[in-house]
Coordinates of C-alpha atoms and ligand atoms in Angstrom, one line a residue:
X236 CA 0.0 0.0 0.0
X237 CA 2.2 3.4 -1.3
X238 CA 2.0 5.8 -3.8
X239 CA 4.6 6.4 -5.8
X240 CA 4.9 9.5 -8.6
X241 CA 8.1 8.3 -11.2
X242 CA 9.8 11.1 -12.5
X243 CA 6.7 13.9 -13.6
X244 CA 6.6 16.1 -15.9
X245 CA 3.1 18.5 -16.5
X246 CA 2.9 21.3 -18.8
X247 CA -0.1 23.6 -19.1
X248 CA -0.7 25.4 -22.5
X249 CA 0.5 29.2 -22.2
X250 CA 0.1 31.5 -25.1
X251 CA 2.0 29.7 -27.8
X252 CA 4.5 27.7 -25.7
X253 CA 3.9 25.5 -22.6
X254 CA 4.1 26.2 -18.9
X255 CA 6.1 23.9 -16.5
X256 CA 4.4 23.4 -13.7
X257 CA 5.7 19.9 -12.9
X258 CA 9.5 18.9 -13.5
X259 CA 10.9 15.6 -13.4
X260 CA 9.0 15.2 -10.2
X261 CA 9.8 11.6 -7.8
X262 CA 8.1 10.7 -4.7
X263 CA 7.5 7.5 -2.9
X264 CA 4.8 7.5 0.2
X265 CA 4.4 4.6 1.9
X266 CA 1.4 3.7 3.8
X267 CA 0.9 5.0 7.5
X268 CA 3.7 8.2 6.3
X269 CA 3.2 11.6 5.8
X270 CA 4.6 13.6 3.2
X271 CA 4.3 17.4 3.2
X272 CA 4.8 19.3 0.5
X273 CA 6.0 23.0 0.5
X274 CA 6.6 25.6 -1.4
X275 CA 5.5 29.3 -3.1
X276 CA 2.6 29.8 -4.5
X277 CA 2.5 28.6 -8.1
X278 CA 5.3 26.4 -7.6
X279 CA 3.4 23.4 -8.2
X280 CA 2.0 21.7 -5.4
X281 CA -2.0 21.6 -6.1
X282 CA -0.5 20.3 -9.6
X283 CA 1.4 17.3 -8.1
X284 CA -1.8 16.6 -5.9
X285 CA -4.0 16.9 -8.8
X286 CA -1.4 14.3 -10.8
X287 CA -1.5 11.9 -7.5
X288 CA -5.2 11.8 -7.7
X289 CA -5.2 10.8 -11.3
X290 CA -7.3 14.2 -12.0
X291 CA -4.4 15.3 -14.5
X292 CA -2.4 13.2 -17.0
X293 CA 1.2 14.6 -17.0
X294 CA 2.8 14.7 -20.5
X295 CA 5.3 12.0 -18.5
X296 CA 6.3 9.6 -15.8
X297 CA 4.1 7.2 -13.9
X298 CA 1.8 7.2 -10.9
X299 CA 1.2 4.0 -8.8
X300 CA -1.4 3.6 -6.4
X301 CA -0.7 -0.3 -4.4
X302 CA 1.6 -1.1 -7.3
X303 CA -1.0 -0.5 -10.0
X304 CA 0.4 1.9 -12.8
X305 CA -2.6 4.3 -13.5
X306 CA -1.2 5.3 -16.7
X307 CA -2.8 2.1 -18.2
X308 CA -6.3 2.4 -16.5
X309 CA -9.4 3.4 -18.7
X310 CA -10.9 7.6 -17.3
X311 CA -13.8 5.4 -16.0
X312 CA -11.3 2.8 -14.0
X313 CA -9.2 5.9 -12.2
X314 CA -12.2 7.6 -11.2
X315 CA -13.5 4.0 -9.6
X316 CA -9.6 4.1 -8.2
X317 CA -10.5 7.6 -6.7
X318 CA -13.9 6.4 -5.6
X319 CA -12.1 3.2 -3.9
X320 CA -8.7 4.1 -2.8
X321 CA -8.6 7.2 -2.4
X322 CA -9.4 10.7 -0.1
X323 CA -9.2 14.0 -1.1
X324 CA -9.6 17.6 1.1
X325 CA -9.4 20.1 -1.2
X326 CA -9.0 23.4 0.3
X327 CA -12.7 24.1 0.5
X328 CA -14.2 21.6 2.3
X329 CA -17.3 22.5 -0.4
X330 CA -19.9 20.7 2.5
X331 CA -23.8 20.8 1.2
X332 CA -25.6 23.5 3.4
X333 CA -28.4 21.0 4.3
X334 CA -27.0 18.4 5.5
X335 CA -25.7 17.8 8.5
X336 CA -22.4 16.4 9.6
X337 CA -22.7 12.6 9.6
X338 CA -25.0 13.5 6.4
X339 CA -22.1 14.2 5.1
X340 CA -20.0 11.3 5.7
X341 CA -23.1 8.9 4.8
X342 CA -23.5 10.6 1.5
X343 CA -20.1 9.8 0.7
X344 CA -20.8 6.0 1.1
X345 CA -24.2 5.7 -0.3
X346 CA -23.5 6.2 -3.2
X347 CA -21.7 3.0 -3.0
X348 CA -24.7 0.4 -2.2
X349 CA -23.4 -0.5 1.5
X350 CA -25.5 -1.4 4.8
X351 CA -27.0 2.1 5.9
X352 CA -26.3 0.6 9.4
X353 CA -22.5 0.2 8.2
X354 CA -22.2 3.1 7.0
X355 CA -23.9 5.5 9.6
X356 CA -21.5 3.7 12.6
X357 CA -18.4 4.2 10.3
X358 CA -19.6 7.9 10.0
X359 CA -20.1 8.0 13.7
X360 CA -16.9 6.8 14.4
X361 CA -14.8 9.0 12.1
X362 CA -16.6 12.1 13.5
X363 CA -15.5 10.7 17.0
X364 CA -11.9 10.6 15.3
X365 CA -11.8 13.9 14.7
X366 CA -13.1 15.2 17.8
X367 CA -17.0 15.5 16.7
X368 CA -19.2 13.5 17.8
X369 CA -21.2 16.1 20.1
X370 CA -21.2 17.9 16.4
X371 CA -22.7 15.3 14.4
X372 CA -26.2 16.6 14.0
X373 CA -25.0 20.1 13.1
X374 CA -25.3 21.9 9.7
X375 CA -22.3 23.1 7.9
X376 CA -23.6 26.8 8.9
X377 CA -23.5 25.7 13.4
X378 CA -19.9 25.3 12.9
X379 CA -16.6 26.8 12.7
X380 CA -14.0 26.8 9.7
X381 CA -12.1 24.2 11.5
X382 CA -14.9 22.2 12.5
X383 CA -15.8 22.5 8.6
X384 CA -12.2 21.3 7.5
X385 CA -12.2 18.6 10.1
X386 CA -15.6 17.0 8.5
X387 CA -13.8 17.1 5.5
X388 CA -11.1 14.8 6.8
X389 CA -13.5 12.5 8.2
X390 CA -15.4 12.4 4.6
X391 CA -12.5 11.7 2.8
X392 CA -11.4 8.8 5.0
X393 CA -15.5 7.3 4.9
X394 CA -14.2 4.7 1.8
X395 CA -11.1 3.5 4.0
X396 CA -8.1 4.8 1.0
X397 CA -4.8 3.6 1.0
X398 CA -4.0 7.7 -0.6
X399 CA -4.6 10.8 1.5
X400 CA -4.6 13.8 -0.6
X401 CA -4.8 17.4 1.2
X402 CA -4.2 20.5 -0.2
X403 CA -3.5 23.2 2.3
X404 CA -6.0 22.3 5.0
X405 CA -5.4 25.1 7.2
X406 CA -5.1 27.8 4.7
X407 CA -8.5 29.1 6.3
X408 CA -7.6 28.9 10.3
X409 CA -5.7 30.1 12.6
X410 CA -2.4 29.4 13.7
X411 CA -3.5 27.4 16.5
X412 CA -6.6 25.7 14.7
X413 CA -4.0 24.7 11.7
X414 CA -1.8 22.9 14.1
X415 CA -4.4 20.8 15.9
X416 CA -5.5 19.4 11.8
X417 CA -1.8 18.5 11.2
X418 CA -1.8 16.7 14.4
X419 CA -4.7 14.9 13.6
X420 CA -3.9 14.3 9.8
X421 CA -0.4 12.9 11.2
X422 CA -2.5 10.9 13.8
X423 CA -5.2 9.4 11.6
X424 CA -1.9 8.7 8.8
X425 CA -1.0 6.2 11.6
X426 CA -3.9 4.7 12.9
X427 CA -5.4 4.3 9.3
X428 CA -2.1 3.4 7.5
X429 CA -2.7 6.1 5.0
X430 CA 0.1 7.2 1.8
X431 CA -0.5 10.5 3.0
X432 CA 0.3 14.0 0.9
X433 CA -0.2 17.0 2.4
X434 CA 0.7 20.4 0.4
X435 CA 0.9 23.4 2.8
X436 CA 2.7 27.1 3.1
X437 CA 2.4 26.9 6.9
X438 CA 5.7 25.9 7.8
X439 CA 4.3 25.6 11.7
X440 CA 3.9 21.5 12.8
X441 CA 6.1 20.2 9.5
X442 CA 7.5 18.3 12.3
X443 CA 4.5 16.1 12.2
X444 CA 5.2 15.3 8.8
X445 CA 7.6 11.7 8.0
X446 CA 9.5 13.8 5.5
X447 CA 9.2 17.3 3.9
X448 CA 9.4 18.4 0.2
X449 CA 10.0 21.4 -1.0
X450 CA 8.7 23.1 -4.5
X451 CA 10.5 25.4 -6.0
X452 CA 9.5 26.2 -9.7
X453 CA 7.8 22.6 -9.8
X454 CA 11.2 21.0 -9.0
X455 CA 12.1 19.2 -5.6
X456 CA 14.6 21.0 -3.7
X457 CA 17.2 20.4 -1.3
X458 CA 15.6 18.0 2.0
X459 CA 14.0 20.6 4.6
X460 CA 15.0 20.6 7.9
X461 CA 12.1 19.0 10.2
X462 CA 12.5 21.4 12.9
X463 CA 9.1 23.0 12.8
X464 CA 10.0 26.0 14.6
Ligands
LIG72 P1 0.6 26.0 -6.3 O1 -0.5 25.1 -5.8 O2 1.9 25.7 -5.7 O3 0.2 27.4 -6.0 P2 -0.2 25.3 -9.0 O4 0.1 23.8 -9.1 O5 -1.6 25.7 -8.8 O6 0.8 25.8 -7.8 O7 0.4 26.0 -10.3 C1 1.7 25.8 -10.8 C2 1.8 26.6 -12.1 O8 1.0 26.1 -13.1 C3 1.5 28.1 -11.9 O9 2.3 28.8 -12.7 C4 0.0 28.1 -12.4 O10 -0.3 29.4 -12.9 C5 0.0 27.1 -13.5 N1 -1.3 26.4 -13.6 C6 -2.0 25.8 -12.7 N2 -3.1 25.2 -13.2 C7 -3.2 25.6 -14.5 C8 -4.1 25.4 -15.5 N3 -5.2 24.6 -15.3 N4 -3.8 25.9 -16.7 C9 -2.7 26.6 -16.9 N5 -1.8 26.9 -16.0 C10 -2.0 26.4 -14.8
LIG73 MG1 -2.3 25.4 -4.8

């Protein structure tokens, strides 16, 4: 269970010549690690997510998701990869405004034909996970930004992935809010033995993180220090 990105290139039309965004990219996760990924704006990180998550084709290099080269999978086969394997937190949590929060969740695996009872004790627990379970009958509206993103973690974990995608999941909090959902994505990484990415510009709680990457110019960079300071 690990996702690996070979050597990644992605170039986005500009004018008549092509942008850059991703260059010669390599990364291996391995399940239950966390990977963050740094780096300036427009430097390439929502780009390398988007690549992960088999949203993007790059124009080269390979993807692998539990050994399987997605390259060679049919548009309809990654997006049941997506469905099955993997989580995504984009950095709206983009939560429907009538439903509440284990709605939420139980949406997420309906769609799927399971036991409602299955699937409304899985929501319950993953709420619980991520410290909500007084909040589970709440509306999107009743709740903070970080009780918002935190939802969004628990949805994304409802079809138990082997990927954890997260692009910049404190962008909207505070400094103290953004540190507690590092802790708990580096906590739930563990205890659900998830190939976890996670692309911030909050360079507070990287120590969390297994190992750092930085973007510069959609190249990795030298290691960065795990400090956290
Ligand atoms: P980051 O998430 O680090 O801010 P992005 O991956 O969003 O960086 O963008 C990397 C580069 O690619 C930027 O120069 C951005 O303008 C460009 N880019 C991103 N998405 C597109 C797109 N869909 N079409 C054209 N250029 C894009
Ligand atoms: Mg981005």
């Amino acid at each position: 269970m690990s996702l690996t990105l070979e050597d990644i290139t992605l170039t986005y039309p500009d004018g008549d010549s092509r942008l850059t965004a991703l260059d010669a990219v390599s990364l291996d996760v391995p399940a239950g690690t966390l990977t963050a990924v740094v780096g300036p704006s427009g430097s390439g990180k929502s780009s390398l997510l988007a690549v992960a998550a088999t949203l993007v084709t790059p124009d080269q290099g390979r993807v692998c998701v539990d050994g399987t080269e997605t390259g060679a999978l049919s548009r309809s086969e990654r997006a049941e990869l997506r469905r099955r394997r993997m989580g995504i937190v984009f950095q709206q949590p983009n939560l429907l405004g009538s439903l509440t929060a284990v709605e939420q969740l139980q949406l997420m695996a309906h769609l799927d034909g399971r036991r409602p009872r299955e699937v409304r004790s899985r929501a319950r627990e993953l709420l619980a996970a991520v410290g909500l379970a007084d909040q589970a009958h709440r509306r999107p509206h009743q709740l903070s930004g970080g009780q918002r993103q935190r939802i969004g973690i628990a949805r994304a974990l409802m079809n138990e992935p082997a990927v954890l995608l997260v692009d910049e999941p404190t962008s909207a909090l505070d400094h103290e809010r953004g540190a507690a959902v590092m802790d708990l994505l580096a906590r739930l990484t563990r205890e659900r033995e998830t190939a976890t990415v996670l692309v911030t510009h909050d360079r507070a709680r990287l120590a969390v993180a297994d190992r750092v990457v930085e973007l510069v110019d959609g190249r990795v960079g030298a290691p960065v220090s795990l400090s956290g300071d």
